[in-house]
mmCIF file of C-alpha atoms in Angstrom:
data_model
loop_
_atom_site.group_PDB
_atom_site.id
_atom_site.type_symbol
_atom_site.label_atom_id
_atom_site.label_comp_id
_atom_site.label_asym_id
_atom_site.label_seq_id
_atom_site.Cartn_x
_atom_site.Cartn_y
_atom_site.Cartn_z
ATOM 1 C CA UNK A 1 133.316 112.085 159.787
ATOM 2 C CA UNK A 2 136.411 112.499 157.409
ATOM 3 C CA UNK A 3 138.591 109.464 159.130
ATOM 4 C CA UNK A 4 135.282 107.236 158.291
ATOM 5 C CA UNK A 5 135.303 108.600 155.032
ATOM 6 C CA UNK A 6 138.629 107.643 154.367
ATOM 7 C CA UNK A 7 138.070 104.219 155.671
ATOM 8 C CA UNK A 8 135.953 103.189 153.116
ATOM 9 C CA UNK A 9 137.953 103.962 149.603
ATOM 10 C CA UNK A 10 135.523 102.314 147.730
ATOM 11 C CA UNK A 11 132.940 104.690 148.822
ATOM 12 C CA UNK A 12 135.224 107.454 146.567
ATOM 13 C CA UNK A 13 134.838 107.320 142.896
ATOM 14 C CA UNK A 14 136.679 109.645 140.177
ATOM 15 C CA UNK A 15 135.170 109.421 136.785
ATOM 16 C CA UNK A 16 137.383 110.983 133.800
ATOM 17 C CA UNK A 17 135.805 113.137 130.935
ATOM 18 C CA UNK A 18 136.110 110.648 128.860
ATOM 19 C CA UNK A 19 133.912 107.991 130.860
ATOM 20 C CA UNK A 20 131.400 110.237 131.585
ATOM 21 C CA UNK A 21 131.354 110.902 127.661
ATOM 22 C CA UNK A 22 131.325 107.401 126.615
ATOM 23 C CA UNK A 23 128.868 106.943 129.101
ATOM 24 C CA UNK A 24 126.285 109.688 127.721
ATOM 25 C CA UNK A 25 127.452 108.469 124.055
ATOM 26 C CA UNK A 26 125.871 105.570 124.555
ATOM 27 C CA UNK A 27 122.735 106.538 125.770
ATOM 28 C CA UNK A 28 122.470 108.650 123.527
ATOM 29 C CA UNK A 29 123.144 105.893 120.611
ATOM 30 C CA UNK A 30 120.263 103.856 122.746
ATOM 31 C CA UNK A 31 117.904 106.812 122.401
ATOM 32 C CA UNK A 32 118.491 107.513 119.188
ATOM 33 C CA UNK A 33 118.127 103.825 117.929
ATOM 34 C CA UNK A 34 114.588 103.495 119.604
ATOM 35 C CA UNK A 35 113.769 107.060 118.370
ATOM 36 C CA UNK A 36 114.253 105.585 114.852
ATOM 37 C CA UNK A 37 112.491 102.630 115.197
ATOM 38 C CA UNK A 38 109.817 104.852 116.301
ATOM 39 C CA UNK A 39 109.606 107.155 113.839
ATOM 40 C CA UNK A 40 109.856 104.269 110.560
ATOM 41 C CA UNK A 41 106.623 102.778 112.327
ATOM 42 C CA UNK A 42 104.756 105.960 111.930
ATOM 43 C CA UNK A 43 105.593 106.648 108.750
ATOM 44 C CA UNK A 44 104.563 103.161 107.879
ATOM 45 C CA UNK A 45 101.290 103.441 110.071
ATOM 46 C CA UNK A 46 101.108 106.892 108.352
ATOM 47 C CA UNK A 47 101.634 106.188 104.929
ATOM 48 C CA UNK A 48 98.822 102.786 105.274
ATOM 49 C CA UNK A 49 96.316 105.484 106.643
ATOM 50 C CA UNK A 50 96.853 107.461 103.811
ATOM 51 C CA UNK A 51 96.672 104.737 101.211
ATOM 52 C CA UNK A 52 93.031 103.990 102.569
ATOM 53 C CA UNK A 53 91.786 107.622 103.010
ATOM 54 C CA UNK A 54 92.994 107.885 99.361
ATOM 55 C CA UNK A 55 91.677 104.586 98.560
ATOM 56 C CA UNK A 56 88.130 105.767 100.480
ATOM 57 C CA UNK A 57 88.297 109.094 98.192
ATOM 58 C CA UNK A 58 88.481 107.226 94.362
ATOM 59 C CA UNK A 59 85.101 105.469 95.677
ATOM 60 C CA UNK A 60 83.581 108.559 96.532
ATOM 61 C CA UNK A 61 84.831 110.169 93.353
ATOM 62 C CA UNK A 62 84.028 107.237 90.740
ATOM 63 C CA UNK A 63 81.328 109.252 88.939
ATOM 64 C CA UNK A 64 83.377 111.819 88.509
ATOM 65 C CA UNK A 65 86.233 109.121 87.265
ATOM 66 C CA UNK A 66 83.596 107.684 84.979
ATOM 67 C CA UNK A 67 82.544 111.021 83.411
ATOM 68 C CA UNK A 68 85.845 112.053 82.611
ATOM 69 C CA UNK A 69 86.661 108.636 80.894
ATOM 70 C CA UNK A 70 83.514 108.848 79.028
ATOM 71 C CA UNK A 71 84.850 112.510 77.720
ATOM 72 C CA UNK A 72 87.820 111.164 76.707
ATOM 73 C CA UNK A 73 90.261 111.265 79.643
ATOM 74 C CA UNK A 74 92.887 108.678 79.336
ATOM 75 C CA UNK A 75 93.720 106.385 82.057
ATOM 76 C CA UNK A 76 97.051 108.380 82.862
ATOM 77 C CA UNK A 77 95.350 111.554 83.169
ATOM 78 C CA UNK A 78 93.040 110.068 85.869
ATOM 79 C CA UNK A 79 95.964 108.464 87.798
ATOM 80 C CA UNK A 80 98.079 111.572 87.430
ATOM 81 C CA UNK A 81 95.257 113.788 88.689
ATOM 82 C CA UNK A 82 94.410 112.040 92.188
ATOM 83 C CA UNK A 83 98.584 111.593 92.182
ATOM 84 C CA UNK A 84 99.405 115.129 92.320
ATOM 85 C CA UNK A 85 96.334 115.880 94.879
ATOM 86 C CA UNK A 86 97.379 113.154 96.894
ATOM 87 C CA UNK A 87 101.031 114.547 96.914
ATOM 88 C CA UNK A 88 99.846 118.439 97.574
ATOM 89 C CA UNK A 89 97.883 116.920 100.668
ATOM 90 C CA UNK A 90 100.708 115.389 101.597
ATOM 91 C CA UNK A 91 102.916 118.097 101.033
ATOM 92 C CA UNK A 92 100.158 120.422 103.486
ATOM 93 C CA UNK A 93 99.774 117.487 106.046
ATOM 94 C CA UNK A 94 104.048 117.091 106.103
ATOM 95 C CA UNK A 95 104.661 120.946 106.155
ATOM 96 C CA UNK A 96 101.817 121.220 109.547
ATOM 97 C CA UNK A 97 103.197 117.958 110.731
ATOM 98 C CA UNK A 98 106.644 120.003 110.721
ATOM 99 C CA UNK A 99 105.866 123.606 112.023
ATOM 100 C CA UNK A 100 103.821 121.569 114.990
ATOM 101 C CA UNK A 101 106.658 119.442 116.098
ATOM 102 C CA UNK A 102 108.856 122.753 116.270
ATOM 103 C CA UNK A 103 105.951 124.775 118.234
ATOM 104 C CA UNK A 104 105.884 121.797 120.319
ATOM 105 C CA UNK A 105 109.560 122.244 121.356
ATOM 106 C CA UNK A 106 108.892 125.791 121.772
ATOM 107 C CA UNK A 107 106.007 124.923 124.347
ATOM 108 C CA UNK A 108 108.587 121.759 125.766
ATOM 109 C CA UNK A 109 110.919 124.783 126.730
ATOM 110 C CA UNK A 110 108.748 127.282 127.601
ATOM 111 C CA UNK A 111 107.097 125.011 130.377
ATOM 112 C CA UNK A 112 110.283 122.980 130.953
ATOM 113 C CA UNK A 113 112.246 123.853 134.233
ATOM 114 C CA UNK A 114 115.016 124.461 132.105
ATOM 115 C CA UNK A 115 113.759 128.071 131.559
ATOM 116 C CA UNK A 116 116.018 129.676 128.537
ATOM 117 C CA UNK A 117 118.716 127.101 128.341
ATOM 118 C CA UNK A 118 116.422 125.311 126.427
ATOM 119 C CA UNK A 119 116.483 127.229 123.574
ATOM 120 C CA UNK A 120 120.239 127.212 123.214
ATOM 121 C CA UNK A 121 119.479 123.207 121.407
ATOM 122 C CA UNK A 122 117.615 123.848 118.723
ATOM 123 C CA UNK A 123 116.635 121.580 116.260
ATOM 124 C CA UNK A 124 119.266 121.685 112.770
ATOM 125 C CA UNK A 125 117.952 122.563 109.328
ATOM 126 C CA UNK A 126 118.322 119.002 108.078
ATOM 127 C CA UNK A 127 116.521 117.686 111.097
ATOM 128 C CA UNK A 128 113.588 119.439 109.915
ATOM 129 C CA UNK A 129 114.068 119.176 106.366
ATOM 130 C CA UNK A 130 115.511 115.331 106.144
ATOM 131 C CA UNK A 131 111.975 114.222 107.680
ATOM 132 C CA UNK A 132 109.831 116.421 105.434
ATOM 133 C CA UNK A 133 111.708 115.402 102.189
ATOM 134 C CA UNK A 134 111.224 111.469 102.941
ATOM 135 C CA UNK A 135 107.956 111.545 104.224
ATOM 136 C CA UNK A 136 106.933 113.029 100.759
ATOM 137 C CA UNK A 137 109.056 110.392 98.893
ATOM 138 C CA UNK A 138 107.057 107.764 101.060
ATOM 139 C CA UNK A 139 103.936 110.092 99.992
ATOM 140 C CA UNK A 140 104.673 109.639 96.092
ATOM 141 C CA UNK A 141 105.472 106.117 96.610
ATOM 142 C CA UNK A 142 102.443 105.088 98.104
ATOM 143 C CA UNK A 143 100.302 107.042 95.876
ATOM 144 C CA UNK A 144 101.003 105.382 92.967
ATOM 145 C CA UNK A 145 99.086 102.166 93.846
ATOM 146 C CA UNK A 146 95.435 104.541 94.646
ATOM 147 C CA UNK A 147 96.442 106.461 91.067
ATOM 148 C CA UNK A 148 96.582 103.569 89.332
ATOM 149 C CA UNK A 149 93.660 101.941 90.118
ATOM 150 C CA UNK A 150 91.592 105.622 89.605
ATOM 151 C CA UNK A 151 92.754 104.989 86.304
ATOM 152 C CA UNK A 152 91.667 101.373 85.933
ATOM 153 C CA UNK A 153 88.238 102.383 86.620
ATOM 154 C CA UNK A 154 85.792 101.054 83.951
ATOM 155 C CA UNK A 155 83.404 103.444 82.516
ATOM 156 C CA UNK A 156 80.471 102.245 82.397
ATOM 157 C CA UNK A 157 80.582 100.379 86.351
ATOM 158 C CA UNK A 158 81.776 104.151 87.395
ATOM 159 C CA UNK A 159 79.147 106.105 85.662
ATOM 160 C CA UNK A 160 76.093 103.485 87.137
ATOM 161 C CA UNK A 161 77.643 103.412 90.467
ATOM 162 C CA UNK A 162 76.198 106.656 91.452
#
């Protein structure tokens, strides 16, 4: 079995440190490119959901937008109002987003094979915080447009509409 073996060199391959960690490098670059890409599509897909649900919520609200107006709330107030809810929702919806994805490692490693190991990679702080922090820029972004047209509500269309 050895003198066959020994026959066929090409059969024998040494690798060096450094190929095998170019080698991961780079799939790890791959996943991490496609992981990306991923992740700006939901937070697009997310933030267009949100635009409508907010969008759905001044419509259901317009009576309430018209009575205020008709007490004397300025246009500003209105928008700044359904701005800051929208952004505290946002805020609640981002911070459960967060604590799920971690619980959801927890459960990846509890059920993995790996057993324990698992636990020594654990996510960094700005791996959990970097995400948070945009997706509520993206959240005050996309707000504006929804709390600017609460404001632009006429008074006397949003008081009849009920």
């Amino acid at each position: 079995f050895i003198n066959r073996f020994f026959e066929h060199p090409q059969m024998i391959q040494v690798n060096s440190s450094n190929l095998i960690r170019q080698e991961q490098s780079e799939e790890f670059s791959t996943f991490k490119n496609t992981y990306l890409v991923l992740s700006a599509i939901f937070v697009l897909f997310s933030c267009l959901v949100l635009i409508v649900v907010m969008l759905f919520s001044i419509k259901e609200r317009i009576y309430e937008i018209g009575l205020k107006k008709a007490l004397g709330a300025k246009n500003i107030d209105i928008a700044f109002q359904f701005m800051s809810e929208f952004i505290i929702v946002g805020f609640l919806g981002s911070l459960i987003g967060v604590v799920l994805g971690v619980f959801a490692f927890c459960i990846y490693c509890i059920l993995s094979n790996q057993g324990v190991l698992c636990f020594y990679v654990y996510p960094s702080f700005y791996a959990v915080v970097a995400p948070f922090l945009i997706m509520l820029a993206f959240i005050a972004i996309f707000s504006i447009i929804p709390a600017i047209i609460a404001g632009k509500v006429n008074i006397i269309d949003a008081i009849r509409f009920e």
